[in-house]
Amino acid sequence: MSTRLSKLGRLIDRTKQVSFSFNGTTMRGFAGDTLASALLANDQMMMGRSFKYHRPRGVVASGAEEPNALVGLGEGSRFEPNQRATTTELFEGLSAKSQNHWPNLDFDIGAVNTAFARFLPAGFYYKMFIHPQPFWKHVYEPFIRKSAGLGKAPDAETRDADTYEHFYAFTDVLIIGGGVAGLQAAKAAALTGVKVLLVEQTAHWGGRAPVDGGTIDEGPVDKFVEQIVSELETMDNVTMRLRCMGAGIYDHGYALAYERLTDHAPQVAGPRHRLWRIRAKQIVTATGAIERPLSFAGNDVPGVMLASAMRDYVVNWGVTPGERVVVATNNDDAYRTAITLKNAGVDVLRILDARASGGGALADEVRALGIRVDPGKAIAKVSGGKRVKKVSICNQEGIGGARDEVSCDAVAMSGGWSPVVHLWSHCGGKLIWDDAQAHFRPDPDRPPLGADGAGFVSVAGAANGALALGETLSDANAAGLAAAKAAGGKAKRPKAPLGESAAELPMEPVWLMPANADTPLRVKSWLDFQNDVKVSDVQLAAREGYESVEHTKRYTTLGMATDQGKLSNINGLAILADALNAEIPQVGTTTFRPPYTPISMGAIGGEARGEVFQPIRRTPLHDWHDRNGADWEPVGHWRRPYAYQLPGESVEAAVNREVKNTRENLGLLDASTLGKLIVKGPDAGRFLDMMYTNMMSTLKPGKCRYGLMCSENGFLIDDGVVARIDEDTWLCHTTTGGAERIHAHMEEWLQTEWWDWKVYVANVTEQYAQVAVVGPNARKVLEKLGGMDVSKEALPFMEWRDGQIGGFDCRAYRISFSGELSYEIAVAASRGQAFWDALTEAGKEFGVMPYGTECLHILRAEKGFIMIGDETDGTVIPQDLGLHWALSKKKEDYLGKRAQQRSHMADPDRWKLVGLETVDGSVLPDGAYAVGEGTNANGQRNMIGRVTSTYYSANLDRGIAMGLVKHGPDRMGEVIEIPGTDGKSYKAKIVDPVFFDKDGEKQNV
Amino acid sequence: MKHYSAFAVAREALRSHTGWERAWRSPEPKKRYDVIIVGAGGHGLATAYYLGKNYGIQNVAIIEKGWLGGGNTGRNTTIIRSNYLQDPSAAIYEKSRSLYEHLSQDLNYNLMFSPRGVIMLAQTHHEVRGYQRTAHANALQGVPTEWIGPQRVKELVPIINLEGPRYPVLGGLWQERGGTARHDAVAWGYARACSAMGMDIIQKCEVTGVRQENGRVTGVDTTKGAIECEKLGIVVAGHSGQLAEMAGFRLPLEAVALQALVSEPIKPCMDVVVMANTVHGYMSQSDKGEMVIGGGTDGFNNYTQRGSFHHIEETVRALVETFPMISRLKMLRQWGGIVDMTGDRSPILSKTPLGNCFINGGWGTGGFKAIPGSGWGMAQLMATGHSPLTEAFSLDRFKEGRFIDESVAAGVAH
C-alpha cells in the first residue's frame, strides 16, 4: 500500500492538517501536499481510468508531465475537468472526482474495452463501421463519442464564478524555470544590471535538485536555493513569480506565462489566473528534464511509477507509493530512488539494471545498503489489475522468458531523461540528437530567430542536456550571462557555484524491455498511458505505411493526450525508428506547440467578458433613448434605436408611426454615429479625388457633396456627404459601421502609396452630437429656437453653415436622406443632450417625435436612395445602382476606376437597380431571388435578380422593395417571379426605384 | 488492396494484426507519367483519385515535399458545409458535401463523415438578413438549408448563451447535412485508393523546377531527379505562388497563417458545429471529446505555420461569450497552417498560361470541406479540358473582374 511516512516531507507542514474529499470520501492531508501526494498518503493509488480501454490508472509522475491522475475539481460554477492531481496544491475543502468511468472508479463498465483490446488496435475505427452508411452517424459514432472524452463538461447553465486578468510585461531577460539552473541563470543575468523576470511553474524554488542530493559550494542544495532566492529578492532589477508557468514562446520575443493565483487558495479574493504577455529581449529556458518510462508489459498497472517521481513523493511529501518496491532502470540515477526509499525504511527488493555492466558508484552504495542489484535484467511483465502484485524478471537481451518472480506493490522505472525542449521549439528552435544520453536537446546553432536574424532563446541546465548538478550550474551561469549580454547587459563574470554529485556511469538506451519482447508482451507495453497507445500500435502503424512520425502520431494518437506526449513521445519514436530500420534523429519529432501544459480559456479571454467583452459605444443621447422606449439594434460597436416604442405599442406599430410622423410633421434622428473624418492638408483635395469617385477638390467651402467610395477592385464600399470646411479641410461623413474601416482605408493608402502627400486624417466621430431634424416642420422648429438664418436662401440644399441655434454653437448641414426638408445639426458632444432637449421642447407644437433606424431605412427606400450593406454587398459597382452621375469623368483616376473598366464590370448582363412592387401589395421576403427559366450547367435554378431592400411603407400603405435585376432598367413594368423560402412564390412588377415624391418637391422648399 | 471491414479486423486480431498490408506503397519515381500532381494533400490526392476512377487515367504520380496530408488537410477544423451564397461556390461545395456522404464506402476507409449539422449564428440584424438571403439562394441551388430562430438554436446547442450582453443570438442558418469528418483519414483514404490503382505517391520529394518546351509542360525537376509528364497539376495550397513561379507565371495569391486550437477532451456536450462570424470564432466537438476551435487569419503574410497569440485570444474570448462554460476548459494545443488567399476569397481551379499545366489553389480558409468536389472538378478539367464545376474559378476572372465573393455572406470563417 501507499502510505505516509513518519519522517521526511520537506514541503509539508505536519502541524497543519487539511481535509478534502475524493469521490465523496473525506480524506486528510497536510498543508504543502499536492492532491496526488495526499491521495497516496491515503492509499489511493488508483486515480483515474484511461481513455480508450478504461484501464485503471495510478499516478505515474509527480509534476506537469502526469498523464493519468486527472480529476474533476470543484463544484457547480467552479467545476473544472481534467485537473492534474500532481500539480493541484491541496487546500481545505478541496473536492475531487475521478473521471472517465461508469458507474464508479473501481468498477467501470467501460473496462470491457480491455477485453476486446485485441480487436481495437491502433486505427481500428478507420477499418470498421463503414457499412451501412447511415450507421456511422446514428449508431457507431454516438457510442464512440460517449465512451471517449475524459472529464465531465462544465456546467452550461452557470457562468464561471471566477475572474481572470491579463498582465503586460517588458523585460530584458525572461527566465523560464526556477530550479537551480533558472536561479543561477537569473543571478548571472541580473548581476549585469539588466531587467530579469524569473517564472517558476510550481510553488517552490529549486526544482528537483534538492530531492536529488549532491552539494553546492560544499553545502546542501536546499541551503543554496534559500540563499540565492533571498539574494535575487533583494535585487531591484529582478521580478520573481511562483506558480507561473512559461506557456509559450512566439515570434518577436513574445512569451506567455500563466500564473495560477488562487487555485491553491480559493478563499483569496481576486482573479484566479493571470496571463502574462511578455516581450523579452532574450529568453532563457531552464525547464529541466523529464524522466522517461520504460516500455515493458504491464507498465501501466497502478503502482508502476517513474523512479524520480517516487523519490519526490518520499522526500518532498513524506509519502511512499509502496512498501515493497522493485526498481527497473537503464541508468545510475534511479539508484538514488532505491537509496532514498531504503533510508526512509521502505523495502527495495531488487534493482533490475538493463545494462549488462550494471551501475557505478551509486550501485555500490545501494549494495552497501543491502539491496540486491541484478545487472542485465529486465522486467518481463508486471502483474496486477488495480495495483501491482508482482514482477516477472527476465534477461534484457531476450524475448521475455521469465526466470524469476518478485511479489511487490510498486515498481520504480527509469528510462533516462529527456530535456524539456518544448519552449525552445515553439518558435522554431531546432534539436539535435545526443547519442550518449539518448535524448534530443536544443541545437545551439539553430535557435529561434528574432527579427534581426539572431537567436533570442537560449537554454540552461538540464533542459540543455546538462544533467549532472555541476554541469547544470555552470551551463546555467553561462547561459544567463550570455543572454544578459545579448540584451545589453554590462559584462561581469560571476563565478558559477560548484555543484558536486555522485559520479554516474553512462546510461544505455532501452526502448523495449526486454529488447526482443515477443508479441504478447508488446501488446501490453504502454507508450501513452492516457490514450492507450502501446508498442504494438506504433509497430502496426509502421507496418501499414504510416511512416512519418506525424502519420504514426495521428494514426495511433500517440502523444495526443492531455500531457501531449511528455512521457511517451521519445519512447514512441524510438519504437518507430526501430520498426523502420532508421535512426531516431532521421525519424524526428512531432511539432511542439504551445501551451506547455493546458491553460484555462478563462485566462486567455482575460477581463473581457460579459458587459466588457467588447465596449459598447454610446452616443451622448444614449441614455435618453434608453429612457424613451428605444428598441436597440447593434450597429458596429454602437447601439442605435431601431424604433421608440410607446407604452403598449409593438415595434412594427412604432415604426409605422415614426414613418408617417416624419413625413407629415417632424422627426428627430440621433445621427451621431455616422462617421466623421477630418481630412486636412495641402494635398487633401487631391487625396479625396482619389478616394471618392466624385470630384471633391473643386467643392467650394460652405458646400456639401454626396460622395461614393470604391475599393481598388471597383466595388462600392461606402458613401456619405462630404463638406468642405475651408481651403485645405474637408469633413467626410461615412456610414456608421464604416467609420473605422474607412479611416483605416485612407491611412493605408496614405501610408503605403502616397506617403509623400501632405494629408492628415482624424476620426472626430465622437466629438460631435449630430441630430437630423427632418420633416415639413423642420425649419419651423429651428426658427423657433432662433439664431442662424436657416431659410432656403441663406442655407440652400447641400450647403452648411457654422453659427448658433437656440444658443448652441453648431454646424448646420442642409442635407437629406429622407427626401424631406431636413437639417443635420452638429453640436459639441457635451452639448448633445441639452440641444436634443431644446429641440424636443420647441418641437412639441410641431408634432416632434424621435425616429429610429428602421424608419430611416423606410424613408430612404421610399425615395430610392441606396443603403451601403443593403444595395451593396461588396460585389456591386456604382454603375449597377444607376449612380453614373457620381463618377467623375474629368478625373484621370480614382480608386476603382480602372477596375470598373474590366470586361465583366461593363457586361450588359449585370444586375441593375430597380424598384419592385408586389402585384398584391404584400411585402417581399428579404434576400429573396428572382428566377428565370431552367437551370445552369450545375443543375442550379437560373436566377435573374434579387431583393436588396424590402419594407412596408406606411405612407404608401403597401410593400415596396429595391432589387438588382438582370437588364432591370430596360424591363420596367414586367412582372417577375420571386420564390420565398416559406413555400410561396411572389410576383413583383419592375418599377422605378423612387416610390415617393419623384420630383423632390418636399426636400427643396 | 485488402478490404477493410469489422470481419477483417477480427480476422487480423487472431494473428495479432501481423497480416495488414501497407495502406499505400512507397515507390521510387518512374521516368515518366501521364499526369503528375504536385502536392499530396487532400485536393491533390482527390484529383488523382478521380482522374483514375472517372477517366481511367492511372499512370499518375503524386509528388509530396513532406508527408502526405501534412499541410492544411491535417491542420483544419474539419468542418463540412455547402451553404455558400454564390452559385459557383454552392455548386462545388455541395458536390463535395454530397461526395462526402458516401466517401467512406467509396474508398473503403472510414472517414467518420458525420452530418451532425452546422449552424451559422446571426448576431446582428445585418447577419440575419445575410443568412436569410443565403437560405433563399440555397433553395434555388439545391442546397438544403434553413433559417432557424433562437429557440431552435438553443435546442440544437444546449450549451449556447442566447442572451449574451453584447451580441444576442437572433437565429441561425442551419444546414442539417453539414458536419465534420476525420481530416487525416480523408488524405489516407484517398492515398490508399490511389495507390491501389497503381498510382505512385512519392513523399519527401520536393519539386525544384517545372520543365517546359514550346509553351507546354514536359515534366518536373525534383530532389529525386527529373520526372517527365504529359500533364501537370499544381495542388500545393500555401505554396502555390512558388510553384507558379517555377512554371513561369504569377498568381493573385497571398499566404497567411490561419490558426486553430483544441481544448482538453471532455464528455459529449455539443453535437453540432457552430460558427459565429460576428465575433469571429467557430467550434465543434470532436469524437475524441476535444472542443475544436478556429478563428481568423493573421493580418500579415508569412510561411511559418504558426501564428500570433492575439488571434487566439480574440477567438477564445468570443467563444467564452457564446459558450460560457468553456471558460473552465483548458486550451490543450494551438497550431497554424498556411492558407493561400485570393482577392475574392474564392479558389482557383484553372488552366494556366503554361500549356497542359493546371492549378488548384487559393482555397483560403475553406479548403477541407471542398476536397472531394475539388478533386472531382479538377480531374474533369485536366482530363477533358472543361468542367462546369471549375469554370467560374478560372484565372481569367481576375482580369475580367468576375469575382466570386463569399465574404458577402460570411465575414470570416469557413
PDB file of N, CA and C in Angstrom, chain A residues 545-587:
ATOM      1  N   GLY A 545       2.497   1.527 -43.229  1.00  0.00           N
ATOM      2  CA  GLY A 545       2.967   2.599 -44.099  1.00  0.00           C
ATOM      3  C   GLY A 545       2.793   3.984 -43.518  1.00  0.00           C
ATOM      4  N   TYR A 546       2.329   4.079 -42.280  1.00  0.00           N
ATOM      5  CA  TYR A 546       2.213   5.391 -41.632  1.00  0.00           C
ATOM      6  C   TYR A 546       3.586   5.718 -41.053  1.00  0.00           C
ATOM      7  N   GLU A 547       4.516   5.997 -41.950  1.00  0.00           N
ATOM      8  CA  GLU A 547       5.932   6.009 -41.586  1.00  0.00           C
ATOM      9  C   GLU A 547       6.412   7.340 -41.049  1.00  0.00           C
ATOM     10  N   SER A 548       5.808   8.395 -41.528  1.00  0.00           N
ATOM     11  CA  SER A 548       6.194   9.695 -40.971  1.00  0.00           C
ATOM     12  C   SER A 548       5.790   9.702 -39.501  1.00  0.00           C
ATOM     13  N   VAL A 549       6.608  10.340 -38.688  1.00  0.00           N
ATOM     14  CA  VAL A 549       6.289  10.381 -37.265  1.00  0.00           C
ATOM     15  C   VAL A 549       4.936  11.068 -37.046  1.00  0.00           C
ATOM     16  N   GLU A 550       4.599  11.986 -37.941  1.00  0.00           N
ATOM     17  CA  GLU A 550       3.289  12.639 -37.840  1.00  0.00           C
ATOM     18  C   GLU A 550       2.165  11.665 -38.181  1.00  0.00           C
ATOM     19  N   HIS A 551       2.395  10.830 -39.184  1.00  0.00           N
ATOM     20  CA  HIS A 551       1.384   9.819 -39.513  1.00  0.00           C
ATOM     21  C   HIS A 551       1.172   8.872 -38.341  1.00  0.00           C
ATOM     22  N   THR A 552       2.289   8.441 -37.767  1.00  0.00           N
ATOM     23  CA  THR A 552       2.179   7.493 -36.662  1.00  0.00           C
ATOM     24  C   THR A 552       1.426   8.120 -35.500  1.00  0.00           C
ATOM     25  N   LYS A 553       1.789   9.348 -35.204  1.00  0.00           N
ATOM     26  CA  LYS A 553       1.106  10.043 -34.109  1.00  0.00           C
ATOM     27  C   LYS A 553      -0.398  10.100 -34.365  1.00  0.00           C
ATOM     28  N   ARG A 554      -0.754  10.519 -35.571  1.00  0.00           N
ATOM     29  CA  ARG A 554      -2.161  10.729 -35.868  1.00  0.00           C
ATOM     30  C   ARG A 554      -2.912   9.408 -36.007  1.00  0.00           C
ATOM     31  N   TYR A 555      -2.223   8.391 -36.495  1.00  0.00           N
ATOM     32  CA  TYR A 555      -2.882   7.089 -36.675  1.00  0.00           C
ATOM     33  C   TYR A 555      -3.092   6.391 -35.337  1.00  0.00           C
ATOM     34  N   THR A 556      -2.093   6.518 -34.454  1.00  0.00           N
ATOM     35  CA  THR A 556      -2.196   5.799 -33.172  1.00  0.00           C
ATOM     36  C   THR A 556      -2.722   6.675 -32.039  1.00  0.00           C
ATOM     37  N   THR A 557      -2.708   7.989 -32.207  1.00  0.00           N
ATOM     38  CA  THR A 557      -2.989   9.007 -31.181  1.00  0.00           C
ATOM     39  C   THR A 557      -1.871   9.107 -30.136  1.00  0.00           C
ATOM     40  N   LEU A 558      -0.711   8.580 -30.453  1.00  0.00           N
ATOM     41  CA  LEU A 558       0.442   8.704 -29.546  1.00  0.00           C
ATOM     42  C   LEU A 558       0.770  10.176 -29.305  1.00  0.00           C
ATOM     43  N   GLY A 559       0.834  10.548 -28.042  1.00  0.00           N
ATOM     44  CA  GLY A 559       1.236  11.920 -27.722  1.00  0.00           C
ATOM     45  C   GLY A 559       0.147  12.949 -27.905  1.00  0.00           C
ATOM     46  N   MET A 560      -1.076  12.491 -28.181  1.00  0.00           N
ATOM     47  CA  MET A 560      -2.165  13.452 -28.392  1.00  0.00           C
ATOM     48  C   MET A 560      -3.030  13.621 -27.146  1.00  0.00           C
ATOM     49  N   ALA A 561      -2.601  13.033 -26.047  1.00  0.00           N
ATOM     50  CA  ALA A 561      -3.387  13.148 -24.819  1.00  0.00           C
ATOM     51  C   ALA A 561      -3.115  14.481 -24.138  1.00  0.00           C
ATOM     52  N   THR A 562      -3.693  14.673 -22.966  1.00  0.00           N
ATOM     53  CA  THR A 562      -3.592  15.990 -22.330  1.00  0.00           C
ATOM     54  C   THR A 562      -2.160  16.310 -21.906  1.00  0.00           C
ATOM     55  N   ASP A 563      -1.300  15.285 -21.818  1.00  0.00           N
ATOM     56  CA  ASP A 563       0.107  15.569 -21.491  1.00  0.00           C
ATOM     57  C   ASP A 563       0.913  15.835 -22.754  1.00  0.00           C
ATOM     58  N   GLN A 564       0.244  15.711 -23.924  1.00  0.00           N
ATOM     59  CA  GLN A 564       0.904  16.000 -25.206  1.00  0.00           C
ATOM     60  C   GLN A 564       2.218  15.221 -25.360  1.00  0.00           C
ATOM     61  N   GLY A 565       2.220  13.988 -24.829  1.00  0.00           N
ATOM     62  CA  GLY A 565       3.354  13.117 -25.095  1.00  0.00           C
ATOM     63  C   GLY A 565       4.602  13.399 -24.290  1.00  0.00           C
ATOM     64  N   LYS A 566       4.451  14.098 -23.165  1.00  0.00           N
ATOM     65  CA  LYS A 566       5.654  14.425 -22.394  1.00  0.00           C
ATOM     66  C   LYS A 566       6.383  13.164 -21.944  1.00  0.00           C
ATOM     67  N   LEU A 567       5.619  12.128 -21.642  1.00  0.00           N
ATOM     68  CA  LEU A 567       6.259  10.863 -21.263  1.00  0.00           C
ATOM     69  C   LEU A 567       6.448   9.916 -22.444  1.00  0.00           C
ATOM     70  N   SER A 568       5.593  10.019 -23.439  1.00  0.00           N
ATOM     71  CA  SER A 568       5.517   8.941 -24.426  1.00  0.00           C
ATOM     72  C   SER A 568       6.254   9.199 -25.726  1.00  0.00           C
ATOM     73  N   ASN A 569       6.471  10.453 -26.074  1.00  0.00           N
ATOM     74  CA  ASN A 569       6.893  10.732 -27.445  1.00  0.00           C
ATOM     75  C   ASN A 569       8.239  10.123 -27.825  1.00  0.00           C
ATOM     76  N   ILE A 570       9.240  10.301 -26.962  1.00  0.00           N
ATOM     77  CA  ILE A 570      10.571   9.817 -27.330  1.00  0.00           C
ATOM     78  C   ILE A 570      10.557   8.286 -27.398  1.00  0.00           C
ATOM     79  N   ASN A 571       9.918   7.666 -26.432  1.00  0.00           N
ATOM     80  CA  ASN A 571       9.833   6.204 -26.466  1.00  0.00           C
ATOM     81  C   ASN A 571       9.127   5.729 -27.728  1.00  0.00           C
ATOM     82  N   GLY A 572       8.071   6.441 -28.083  1.00  0.00           N
ATOM     83  CA  GLY A 572       7.293   6.044 -29.252  1.00  0.00           C
ATOM     84  C   GLY A 572       8.093   6.177 -30.526  1.00  0.00           C
ATOM     85  N   LEU A 573       8.818   7.276 -30.640  1.00  0.00           N
ATOM     86  CA  LEU A 573       9.515   7.426 -31.920  1.00  0.00           C
ATOM     87  C   LEU A 573      10.748   6.531 -31.997  1.00  0.00           C
ATOM     88  N   ALA A 574      11.258   6.132 -30.833  1.00  0.00           N
ATOM     89  CA  ALA A 574      12.334   5.139 -30.868  1.00  0.00           C
ATOM     90  C   ALA A 574      11.802   3.801 -31.373  1.00  0.00           C
ATOM     91  N   ILE A 575      10.602   3.453 -30.943  1.00  0.00           N
ATOM     92  CA  ILE A 575       9.984   2.204 -31.433  1.00  0.00           C
ATOM     93  C   ILE A 575       9.735   2.317 -32.934  1.00  0.00           C
ATOM     94  N   LEU A 576       9.270   3.495 -33.361  1.00  0.00           N
ATOM     95  CA  LEU A 576       9.002   3.714 -34.779  1.00  0.00           C
ATOM     96  C   LEU A 576      10.295   3.601 -35.584  1.00  0.00           C
ATOM     97  N   ALA A 577      11.345   4.253 -35.086  1.00  0.00           N
ATOM     98  CA  ALA A 577      12.628   4.215 -35.785  1.00  0.00           C
ATOM     99  C   ALA A 577      13.096   2.760 -35.933  1.00  0.00           C
ATOM    100  N   ASP A 578      12.952   2.019 -34.880  1.00  0.00           N
ATOM    101  CA  ASP A 578      13.355   0.616 -34.922  1.00  0.00           C
ATOM    102  C   ASP A 578      12.550  -0.154 -35.968  1.00  0.00           C
ATOM    103  N   ALA A 579      11.239   0.118 -35.984  1.00  0.00           N
ATOM    104  CA  ALA A 579      10.370  -0.591 -36.934  1.00  0.00           C
ATOM    105  C   ALA A 579      10.710  -0.222 -38.374  1.00  0.00           C
ATOM    106  N   LEU A 580      11.213   0.979 -38.568  1.00  0.00           N
ATOM    107  CA  LEU A 580      11.536   1.448 -39.917  1.00  0.00           C
ATOM    108  C   LEU A 580      13.002   1.200 -40.265  1.00  0.00           C
ATOM    109  N   ASN A 581      13.744   0.621 -39.310  1.00  0.00           N
ATOM    110  CA  ASN A 581      15.176   0.438 -39.508  1.00  0.00           C
ATOM    111  C   ASN A 581      15.881   1.753 -39.746  1.00  0.00           C
ATOM    112  N   ALA A 582      15.431   2.772 -39.059  1.00  0.00           N
ATOM    113  CA  ALA A 582      16.016   4.101 -39.255  1.00  0.00           C
ATOM    114  C   ALA A 582      16.619   4.576 -37.940  1.00  0.00           C
ATOM    115  N   GLU A 583      17.420   5.621 -38.032  1.00  0.00           N
ATOM    116  CA  GLU A 583      17.964   6.229 -36.826  1.00  0.00           C
ATOM    117  C   GLU A 583      16.916   7.173 -36.230  1.00  0.00           C
ATOM    118  N   ILE A 584      16.927   7.307 -34.922  1.00  0.00           N
ATOM    119  CA  ILE A 584      15.939   8.170 -34.269  1.00  0.00           C
ATOM    120  C   ILE A 584      15.958   9.596 -34.814  1.00  0.00           C
ATOM    121  N   PRO A 585      17.131  10.223 -34.947  1.00  0.00           N
ATOM    122  CA  PRO A 585      17.098  11.614 -35.445  1.00  0.00           C
ATOM    123  C   PRO A 585      16.529  11.725 -36.856  1.00  0.00           C
ATOM    124  N   GLN A 586      16.647  10.666 -37.664  1.00  0.00           N
ATOM    125  CA  GLN A 586      16.059  10.721 -39.005  1.00  0.00           C
ATOM    126  C   GLN A 586      14.538  10.697 -38.930  1.00  0.00           C
ATOM    127  N   VAL A 587      14.029  10.012 -37.936  1.00  0.00           N
ATOM    128  CA  VAL A 587      12.576   9.957 -37.788  1.00  0.00           C
ATOM    129  C   VAL A 587      12.056  11.309 -37.294  1.00  0.00           C
TER     130      VAL A 587
END
